[in-house]
CSV table of C-alpha atoms in Angstrom, one decimal:
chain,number,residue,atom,x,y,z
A,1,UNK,CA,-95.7,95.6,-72.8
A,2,UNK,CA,-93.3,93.8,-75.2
A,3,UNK,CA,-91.3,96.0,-77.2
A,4,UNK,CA,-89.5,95.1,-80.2
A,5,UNK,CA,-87.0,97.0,-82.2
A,6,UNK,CA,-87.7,97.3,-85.9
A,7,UNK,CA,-84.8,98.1,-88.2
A,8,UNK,CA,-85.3,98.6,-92.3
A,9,UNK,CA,-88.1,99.9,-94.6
A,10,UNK,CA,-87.4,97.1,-96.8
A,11,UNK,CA,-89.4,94.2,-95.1
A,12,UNK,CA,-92.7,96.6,-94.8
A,13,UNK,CA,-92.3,98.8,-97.5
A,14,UNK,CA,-95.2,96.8,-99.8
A,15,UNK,CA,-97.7,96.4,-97.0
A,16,UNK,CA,-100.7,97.9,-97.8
A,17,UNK,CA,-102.0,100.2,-94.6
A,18,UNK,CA,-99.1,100.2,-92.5
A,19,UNK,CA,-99.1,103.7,-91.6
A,20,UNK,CA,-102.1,103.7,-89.5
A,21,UNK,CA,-100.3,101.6,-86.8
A,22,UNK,CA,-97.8,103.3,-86.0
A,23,UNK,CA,-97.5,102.9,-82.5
A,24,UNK,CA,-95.6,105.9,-79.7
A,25,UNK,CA,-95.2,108.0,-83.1
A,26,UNK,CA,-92.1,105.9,-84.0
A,27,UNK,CA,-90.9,105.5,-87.2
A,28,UNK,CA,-91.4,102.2,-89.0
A,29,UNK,CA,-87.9,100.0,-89.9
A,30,UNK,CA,-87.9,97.1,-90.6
A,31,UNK,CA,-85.2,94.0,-91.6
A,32,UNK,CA,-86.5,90.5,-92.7
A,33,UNK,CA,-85.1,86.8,-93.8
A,34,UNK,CA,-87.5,85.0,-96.0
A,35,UNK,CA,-88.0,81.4,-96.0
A,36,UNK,CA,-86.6,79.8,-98.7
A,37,UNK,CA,-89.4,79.4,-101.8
A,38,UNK,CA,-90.2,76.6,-103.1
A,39,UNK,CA,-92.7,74.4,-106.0
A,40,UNK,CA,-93.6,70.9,-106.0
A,41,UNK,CA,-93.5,69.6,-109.2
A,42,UNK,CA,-97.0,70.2,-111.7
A,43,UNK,CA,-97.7,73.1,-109.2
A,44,UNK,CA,-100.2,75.8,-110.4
A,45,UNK,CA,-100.5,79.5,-109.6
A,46,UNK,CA,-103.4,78.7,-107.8
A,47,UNK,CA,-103.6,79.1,-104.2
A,48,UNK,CA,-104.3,75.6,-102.1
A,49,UNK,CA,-107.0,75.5,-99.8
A,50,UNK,CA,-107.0,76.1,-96.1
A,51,UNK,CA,-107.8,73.7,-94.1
A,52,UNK,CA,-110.9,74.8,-91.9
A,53,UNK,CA,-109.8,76.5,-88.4
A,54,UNK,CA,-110.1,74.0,-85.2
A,55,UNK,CA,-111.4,75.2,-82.0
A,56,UNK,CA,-111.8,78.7,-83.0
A,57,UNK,CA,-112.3,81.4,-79.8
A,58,UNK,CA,-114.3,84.4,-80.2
A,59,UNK,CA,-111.7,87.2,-81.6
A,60,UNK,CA,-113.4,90.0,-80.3
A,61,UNK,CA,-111.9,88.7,-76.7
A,62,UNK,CA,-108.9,89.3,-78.2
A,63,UNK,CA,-108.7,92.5,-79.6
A,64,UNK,CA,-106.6,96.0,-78.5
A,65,UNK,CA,-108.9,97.9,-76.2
A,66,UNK,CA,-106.9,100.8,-79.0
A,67,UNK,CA,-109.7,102.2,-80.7
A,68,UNK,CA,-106.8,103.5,-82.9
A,69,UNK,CA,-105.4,100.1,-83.7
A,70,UNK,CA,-106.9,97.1,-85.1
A,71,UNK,CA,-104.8,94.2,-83.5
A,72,UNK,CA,-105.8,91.0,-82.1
A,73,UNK,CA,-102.7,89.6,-79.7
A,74,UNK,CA,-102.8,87.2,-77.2
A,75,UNK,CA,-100.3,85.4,-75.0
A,76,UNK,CA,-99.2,81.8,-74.7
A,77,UNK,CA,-100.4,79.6,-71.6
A,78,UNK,CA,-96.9,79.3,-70.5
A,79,UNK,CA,-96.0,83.0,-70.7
A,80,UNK,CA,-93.3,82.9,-73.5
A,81,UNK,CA,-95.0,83.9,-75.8
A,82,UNK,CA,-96.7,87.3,-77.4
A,83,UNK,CA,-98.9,87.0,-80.9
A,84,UNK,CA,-100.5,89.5,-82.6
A,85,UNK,CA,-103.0,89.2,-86.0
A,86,UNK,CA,-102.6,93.0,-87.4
A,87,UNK,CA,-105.3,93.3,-90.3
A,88,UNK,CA,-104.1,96.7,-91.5
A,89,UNK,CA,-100.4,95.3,-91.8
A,90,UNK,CA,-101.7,91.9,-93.1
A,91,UNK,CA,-99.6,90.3,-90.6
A,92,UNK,CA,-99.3,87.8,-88.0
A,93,UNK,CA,-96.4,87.0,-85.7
A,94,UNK,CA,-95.1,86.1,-82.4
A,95,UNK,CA,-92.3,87.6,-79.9
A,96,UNK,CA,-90.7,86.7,-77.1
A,97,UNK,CA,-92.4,87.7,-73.9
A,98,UNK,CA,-92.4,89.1,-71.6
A,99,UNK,CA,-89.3,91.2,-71.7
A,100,UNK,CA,-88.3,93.0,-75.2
A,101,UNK,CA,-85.4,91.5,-77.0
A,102,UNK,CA,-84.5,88.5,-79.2
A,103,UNK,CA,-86.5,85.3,-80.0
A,104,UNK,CA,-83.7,83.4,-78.0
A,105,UNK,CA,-85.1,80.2,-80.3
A,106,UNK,CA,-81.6,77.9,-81.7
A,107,UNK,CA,-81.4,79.0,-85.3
A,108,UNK,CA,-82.8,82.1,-85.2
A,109,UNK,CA,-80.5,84.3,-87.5
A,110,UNK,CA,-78.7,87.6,-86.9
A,111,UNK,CA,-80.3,90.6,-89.4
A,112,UNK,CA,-77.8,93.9,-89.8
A,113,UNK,CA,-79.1,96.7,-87.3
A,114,UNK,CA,-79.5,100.4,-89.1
A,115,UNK,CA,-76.5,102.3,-89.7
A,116,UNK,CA,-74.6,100.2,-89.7
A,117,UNK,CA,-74.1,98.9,-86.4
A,118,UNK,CA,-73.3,95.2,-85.5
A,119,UNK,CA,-76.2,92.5,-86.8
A,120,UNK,CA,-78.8,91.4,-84.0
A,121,UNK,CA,-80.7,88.5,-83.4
A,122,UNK,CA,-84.0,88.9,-84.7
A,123,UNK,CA,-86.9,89.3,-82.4
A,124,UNK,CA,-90.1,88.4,-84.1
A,125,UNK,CA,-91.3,85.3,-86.5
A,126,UNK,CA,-93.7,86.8,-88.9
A,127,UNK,CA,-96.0,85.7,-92.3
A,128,UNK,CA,-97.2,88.5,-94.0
A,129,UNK,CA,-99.8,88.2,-97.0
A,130,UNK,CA,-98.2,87.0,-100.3
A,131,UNK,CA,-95.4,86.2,-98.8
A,132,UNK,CA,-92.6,83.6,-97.5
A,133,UNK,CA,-92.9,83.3,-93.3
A,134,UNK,CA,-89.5,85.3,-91.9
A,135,UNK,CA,-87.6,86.9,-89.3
A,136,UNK,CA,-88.0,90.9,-88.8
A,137,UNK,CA,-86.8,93.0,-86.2
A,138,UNK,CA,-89.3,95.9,-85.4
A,139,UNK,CA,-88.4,99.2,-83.0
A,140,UNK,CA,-92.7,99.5,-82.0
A,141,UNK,CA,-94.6,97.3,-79.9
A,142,UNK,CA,-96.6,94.1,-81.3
A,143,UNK,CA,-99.6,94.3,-79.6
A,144,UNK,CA,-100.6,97.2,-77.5
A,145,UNK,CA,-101.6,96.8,-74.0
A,146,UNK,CA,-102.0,93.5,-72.3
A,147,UNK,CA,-103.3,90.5,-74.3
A,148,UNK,CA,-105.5,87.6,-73.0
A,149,UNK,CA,-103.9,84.1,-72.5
A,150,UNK,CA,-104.8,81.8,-75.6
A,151,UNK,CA,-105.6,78.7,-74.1
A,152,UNK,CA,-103.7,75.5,-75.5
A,153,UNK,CA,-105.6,73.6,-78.1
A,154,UNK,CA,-107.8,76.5,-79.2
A,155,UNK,CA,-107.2,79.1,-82.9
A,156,UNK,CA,-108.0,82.4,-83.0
A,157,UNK,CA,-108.6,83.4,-86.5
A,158,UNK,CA,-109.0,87.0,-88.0
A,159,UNK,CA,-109.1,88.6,-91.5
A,160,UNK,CA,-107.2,85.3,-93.4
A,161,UNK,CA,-105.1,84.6,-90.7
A,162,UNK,CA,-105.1,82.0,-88.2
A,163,UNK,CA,-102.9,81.1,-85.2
A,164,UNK,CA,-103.0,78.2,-82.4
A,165,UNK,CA,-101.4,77.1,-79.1
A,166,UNK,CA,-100.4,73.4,-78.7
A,167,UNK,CA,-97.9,72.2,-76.0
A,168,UNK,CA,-95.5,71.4,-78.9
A,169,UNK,CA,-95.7,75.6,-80.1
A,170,UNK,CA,-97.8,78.3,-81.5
A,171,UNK,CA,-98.5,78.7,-84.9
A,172,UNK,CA,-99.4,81.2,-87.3
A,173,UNK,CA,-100.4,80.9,-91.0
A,174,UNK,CA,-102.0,83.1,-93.6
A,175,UNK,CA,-105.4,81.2,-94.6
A,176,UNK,CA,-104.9,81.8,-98.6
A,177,UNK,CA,-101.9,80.4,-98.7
A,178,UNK,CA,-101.6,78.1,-95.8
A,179,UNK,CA,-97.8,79.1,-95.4
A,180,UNK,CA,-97.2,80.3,-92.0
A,181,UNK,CA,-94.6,79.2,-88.9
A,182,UNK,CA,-94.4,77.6,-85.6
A,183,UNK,CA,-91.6,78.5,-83.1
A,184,UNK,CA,-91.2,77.2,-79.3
A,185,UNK,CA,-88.7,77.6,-76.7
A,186,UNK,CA,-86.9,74.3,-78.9
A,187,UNK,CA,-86.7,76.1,-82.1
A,188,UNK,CA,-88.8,76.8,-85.4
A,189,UNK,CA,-89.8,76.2,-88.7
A,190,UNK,CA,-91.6,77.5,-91.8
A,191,UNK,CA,-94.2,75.7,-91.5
A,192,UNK,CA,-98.1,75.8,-89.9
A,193,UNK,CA,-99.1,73.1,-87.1
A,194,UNK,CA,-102.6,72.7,-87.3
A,195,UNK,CA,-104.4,71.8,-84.8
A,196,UNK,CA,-105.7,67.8,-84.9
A,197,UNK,CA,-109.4,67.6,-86.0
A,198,UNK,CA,-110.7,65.4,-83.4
A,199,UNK,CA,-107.6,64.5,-80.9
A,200,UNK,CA,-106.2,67.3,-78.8
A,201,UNK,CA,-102.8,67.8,-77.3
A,202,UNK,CA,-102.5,65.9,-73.9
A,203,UNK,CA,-104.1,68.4,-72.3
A,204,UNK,CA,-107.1,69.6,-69.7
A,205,UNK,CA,-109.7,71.1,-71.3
A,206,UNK,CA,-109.2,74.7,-72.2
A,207,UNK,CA,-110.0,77.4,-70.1
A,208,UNK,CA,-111.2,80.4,-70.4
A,209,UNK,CA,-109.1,83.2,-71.1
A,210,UNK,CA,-107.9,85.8,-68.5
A,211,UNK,CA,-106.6,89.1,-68.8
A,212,UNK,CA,-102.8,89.5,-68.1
A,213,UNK,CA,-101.4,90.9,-66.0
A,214,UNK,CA,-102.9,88.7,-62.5
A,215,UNK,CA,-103.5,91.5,-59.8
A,216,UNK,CA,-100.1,90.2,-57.4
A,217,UNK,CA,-98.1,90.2,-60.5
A,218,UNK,CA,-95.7,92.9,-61.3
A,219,UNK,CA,-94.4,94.7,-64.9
A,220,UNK,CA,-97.6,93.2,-67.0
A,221,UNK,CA,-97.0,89.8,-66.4
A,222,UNK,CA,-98.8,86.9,-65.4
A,223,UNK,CA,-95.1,84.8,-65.3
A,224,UNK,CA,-93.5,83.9,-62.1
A,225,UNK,CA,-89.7,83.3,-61.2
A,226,UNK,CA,-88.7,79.8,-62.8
A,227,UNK,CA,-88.3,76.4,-60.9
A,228,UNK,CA,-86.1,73.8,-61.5
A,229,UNK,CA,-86.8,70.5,-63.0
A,230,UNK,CA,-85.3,67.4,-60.3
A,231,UNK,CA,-85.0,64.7,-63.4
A,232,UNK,CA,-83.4,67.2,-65.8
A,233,UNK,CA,-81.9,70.1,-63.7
A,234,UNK,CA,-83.2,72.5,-66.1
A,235,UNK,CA,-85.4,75.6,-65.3
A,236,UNK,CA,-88.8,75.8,-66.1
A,237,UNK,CA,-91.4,78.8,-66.6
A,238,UNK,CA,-94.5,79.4,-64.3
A,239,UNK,CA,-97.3,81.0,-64.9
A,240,UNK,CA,-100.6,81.4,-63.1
A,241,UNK,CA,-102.7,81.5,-66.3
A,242,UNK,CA,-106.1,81.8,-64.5
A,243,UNK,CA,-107.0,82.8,-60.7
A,244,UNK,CA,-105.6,83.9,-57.8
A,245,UNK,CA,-103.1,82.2,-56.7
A,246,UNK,CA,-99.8,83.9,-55.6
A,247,UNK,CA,-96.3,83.2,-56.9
A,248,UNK,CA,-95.3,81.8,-53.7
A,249,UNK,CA,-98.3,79.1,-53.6
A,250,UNK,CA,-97.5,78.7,-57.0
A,251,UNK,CA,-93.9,77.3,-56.7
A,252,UNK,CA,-94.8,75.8,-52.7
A,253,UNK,CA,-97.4,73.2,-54.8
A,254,UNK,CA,-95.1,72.8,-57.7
A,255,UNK,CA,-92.6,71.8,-55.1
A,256,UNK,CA,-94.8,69.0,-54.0
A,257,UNK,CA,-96.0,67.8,-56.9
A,258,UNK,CA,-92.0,67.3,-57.6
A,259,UNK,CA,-91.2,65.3,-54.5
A,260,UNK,CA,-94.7,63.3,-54.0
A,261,UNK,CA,-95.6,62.7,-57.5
A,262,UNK,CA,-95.6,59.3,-58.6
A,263,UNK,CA,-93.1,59.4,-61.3
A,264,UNK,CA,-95.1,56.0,-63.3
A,265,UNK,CA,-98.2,58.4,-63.6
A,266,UNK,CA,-99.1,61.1,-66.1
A,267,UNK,CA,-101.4,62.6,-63.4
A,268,UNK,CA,-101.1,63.5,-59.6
A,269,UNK,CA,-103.7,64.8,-57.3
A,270,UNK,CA,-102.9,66.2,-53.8
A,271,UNK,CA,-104.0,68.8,-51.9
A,272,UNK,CA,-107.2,69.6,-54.5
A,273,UNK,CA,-104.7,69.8,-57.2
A,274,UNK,CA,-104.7,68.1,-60.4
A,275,UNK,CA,-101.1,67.8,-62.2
A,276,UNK,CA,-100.9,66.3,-65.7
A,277,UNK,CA,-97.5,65.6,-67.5
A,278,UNK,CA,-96.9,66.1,-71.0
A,279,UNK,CA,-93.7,65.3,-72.5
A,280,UNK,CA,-90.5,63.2,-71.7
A,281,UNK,CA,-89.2,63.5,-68.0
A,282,UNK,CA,-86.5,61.5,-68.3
A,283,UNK,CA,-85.3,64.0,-71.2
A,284,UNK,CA,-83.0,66.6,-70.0
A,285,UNK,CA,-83.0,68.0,-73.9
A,286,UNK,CA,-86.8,68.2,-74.2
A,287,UNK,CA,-88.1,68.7,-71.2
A,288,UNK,CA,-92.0,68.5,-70.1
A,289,UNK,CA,-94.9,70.0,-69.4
A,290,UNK,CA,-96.7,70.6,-65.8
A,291,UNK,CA,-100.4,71.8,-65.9
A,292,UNK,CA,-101.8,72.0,-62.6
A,293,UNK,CA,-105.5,73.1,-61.8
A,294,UNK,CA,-107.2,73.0,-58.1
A,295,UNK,CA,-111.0,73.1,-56.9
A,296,UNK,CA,-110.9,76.7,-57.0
A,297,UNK,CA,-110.4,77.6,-60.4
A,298,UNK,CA,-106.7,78.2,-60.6
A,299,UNK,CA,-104.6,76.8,-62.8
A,300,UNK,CA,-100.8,76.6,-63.3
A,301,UNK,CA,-98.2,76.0,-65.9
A,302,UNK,CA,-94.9,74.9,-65.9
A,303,UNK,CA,-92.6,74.2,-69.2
A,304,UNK,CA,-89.4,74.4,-70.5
């Protein structure tokens, strides 16, 4: 389970509800950094309408098995990645995963810890109703238990809030408003990525989703160790997002796709698997994307 640490009433305090999800019996702190307001010119008070949601998945797959809580969460396709869509909180945001701590995205910004210790990086991207998208640090846990994998290209949308999975990042908005975020391992903005309305990222189809943690995974976690990227020298996340492959077999194809690819070629088959390339290989600052599927029904991630 990711935990976060939250730090000052302030952020919260106007949040309509936010008692009834208090999670372990902790006390609820929170510090935030707004982004920065704005009006184009002629603007009214009105609010601008959302654009439909693309590709939405059934949200009931993706709520807290909590009977207490009322959270929908799930994790990215590569593993970095822990959202949550918390009605009672009217809330939506994203954490690192799967290990508690900061964000670890270039920008992010250090918020002052409680009494007054030394500021910390913040560790979740948020956009509450009614308000500017910011940075919070929370001391509870985002979403509790383990969440389903969002596939990429898909939306789940709940109670005016709406957030996706694209190779690029995962975004989250609040419908009424359409102001929301999208982070990724190469940084963030203030600003919701919707989903294209009939071309999807460069991409399998999606897949179902599948609980996390996969049974020969340990800690909760459907990630494996990283490999390394030969163009780039960089490391790069695995994950088995469905099936049941083992970490091993994971990295012992990934390790031939490397050396028997054919580098001209967005797509590789060998041994029943299926490798598609997204992104720049020849970009040691971007990085790319492996997503490998077999005969079998696995399928496998790897990105930067």
């Amino acid at each position: 389970m990711t935990r976060i640490r939250r730090r000052s009433a302030v952020a919260l305090a106007s949040i309509a509800g936010a008692s009834v999800l208090l999670l372990a019996a902790c006390t609820q702190d929170a510090s935030s950094i707004d982004g920065t307001e704005s009006a184009a010119p002629g603007a009214t008070s009105e609010s601008p309408a959302a654009e439909p949601a693309v590709d939405g998945v059934d949200a009931k797959q993706y709520a807290s098995s909590d009977p207490a809580t009322e959270t929908y969460g799930f994790v990215t396709p590569s593993g970095k990645w822990l959202c949550a869509i918390i009605p009672a909180k009217q809330l939506a945001g994203c954490a690192s995963h799967p290990t508690a701590g900061p964000l670890g995205v270039p920008g992010t910004p250090q918020i002052a810890s409680p009494n007054g210790g030394p500021p910390a990086e913040a560790d979740l991207i948020a956009i509450e109703a009614g308000k500017e998208p910011n940075f919070q640090n929370w001391n509870q846990a985002l979403f509790p238990g383990n969440a389903n994998v969002l596939p990429y290209d898909t939306t789940l949308a709940v109670d005016g809030f709406s957030c996706n999975v694209q190779f690029s990042g995962v975004s989250c908005r609040e419908d009424a408003t359409n102001k929301g975020f999208t982070v990724s391992t190469n940084g963030y903005k203030f600003e919701f990525t919707p989903l294209p309305m009939s071309v999807p990222s460069a991409s399998p189809p999606p897949i179902a989703p599948t609980a996390a943690p996969l049974p020969q995974q340990a800690r909760g976690s459907n990630q494996c160790g990283p490999i390394t990227y030969p163009e780039t020298g960089k490391p790069a996340t695995v994950v088995i997002v469905k099936g049941t492959l083992r970490c091993d077999e994971a990295h012992t194809m990934l390790t031939k796709y490397f050396t028997g690819r054919d580098k001209s070629e967005p797509v590789y088959s060998f041994d029943g698997w299926e490798c598609r390339l997204a992104g720049d290989p020849e970009s040691a600052e971007i990085g790319y994307t492996i997503n490998c599927t077999d005969d079998n029904g696995n399928s496998v991630v790897a990105q930067p």
